[in-house]
Amino acid sequence: MRRHTAIQCLISVFFALPLFGQTPSCPSGTLANVLGTSCSVGSMIFNFQPDFVGTPAPQDILFLPIQSGDQAGFKLILNVVDTPTPQSPFASHLIEFSYFPQPAPGVEIRVQDASIEATAQGAPQSSASADVSDIQEYVNSGFVGADATLDNENGSIIVDQLSDSHILPVPGLISSGSGITGAATTQIFDFSTGTASVSLTSVTFLYTSGPLLPAPNLAPLSYSTIDLPGVLATSPSSITDSGQIVGSYQDTAGHFHGYVEQSQDSFVTLDVPGAINTFAEGLTERGDVVGDFIDSTGQRHGFLERDGIFTTLDVPGSLFTAAVGINNAGQIAGEYESADQGFHGFTFDKGVFTTIDQGPLTGFFASTEAFAINGAGEVGGTFFDPDTLRSFFFKSGSFTDFDVPGQGFTILRGLNARGDSVGSYDDINFVQHGFVLSNGVFQTVDFPDGSNTSALGINSSGKIVGRYSSADGTSHSFLAVPVPGDGHDHPPQTSVSGHPGPMPSCSDPAWHFRNDELHDAGPCQMKH
């Protein structure tokens, strides 16, 4: 049911494009042999258009189909060399043409990449460059461009990216077949000036494909709504093995506060003194809380709250810091923004910050977020790869990356002592669902009759907290409890955490006037 719209779109497009079984294999030979035709390599069809322009001519470009495992594509051998002369101080070649990739029925494109074989000999006051740009459009992912470049300026290599690979944000069932209106999908260009020279041997286009997979089966869970009373919105972040829930809520004035649920009948509101907004994220069995807050200047900081005492956590030199997860040993995981506007994960242990980076390490596209840490010191989080959000486990200096199979935008948010994890993913239609990963098996977490479900925390007994949207678009929080798997969805129970009444606040000045008795009692506890 979740893929109904995408499958209808797939069927309609297939009627307009060549049927896979009737498409001949792409022949080895020259590019001239395939222009204006459709041919197949492995599980892919390539629909070549007759719009070629440029030099060398198609009959002078060798064409080789390539298939290896789940990759299929083709290689163009050009063997062109640009060497300027005193009479002609600029030498170049330019080729433009269009083709549209199409997977076999039941298969989807997951990765698009392009690469070049080239060398560039530089010289002072001279330039030499080779480049391929391949832009395709997909029903579910929009435009995706692979751009491989070698650039030598004044004798120094300033760009050395001989290959460029892009994971589709959400797997593409099929290209739209339109490309960019009025423009070729593919451009190959090389040039040199002055006394520099460049040679472009070949260009390769490859597509990684895989079977079209449905969303994982629903996890056998019984759901209950756990919104706090009297607030605009409740967002639980994690749940301890003893069942305590920590999270944040927004009050009717629009401000955010942290909270810890003590039992069904009581909870604690946490406000960092002087903060505009406070967000509680992680909780230990001892009662220590981590999170982040926004101060009066708008700056964001991490915090650790222990026995009612707040300690600010700032990664040195960071633009902001957020503490997100904590284990019972007091090890903390989180994220920070560096001065170059990159985002990085971190751990904090015994007073030492350690950066965790997966994917790009610096700059705008650096984006690693550490969301959870369990008792074994295993860290879970999300990174940008660099076209889609993927998730990772990190332990003993080693990363294990993963995605919900056949889906997109996998975001891990919670991790328990057993190594089970929860988070969210987008299906082929960009609909968000929660997931639970246990013993290598993914299952979907979807609040019944809700939408945009996100699982945020899980404890060792498999209880899950998260968020969902109701039919009117309002966000709610939930608790999901494992039940014996019977193959059926389980309707939500009528259950809320706490009781109606005024919302307590530990930001009251009277609470901050501590005496020994209050300190020994731990964090502020306001009961209804």
Short mmCIF file of C-alpha atoms in Angstrom, two decimals, residues 36 136 376:
data_model
loop_
_atom_site.label_atom_id
_atom_site.label_comp_id
_atom_site.label_asym_id
_atom_site.label_seq_id
_atom_site.Cartn_x
_atom_site.Cartn_y
_atom_site.Cartn_z
CA GLY A 36 19.14 7.18 -31.22
CA GLN A 136 19.89 12.69 -14.78
CA ALA A 376 29.36 -0.85 25.68
#
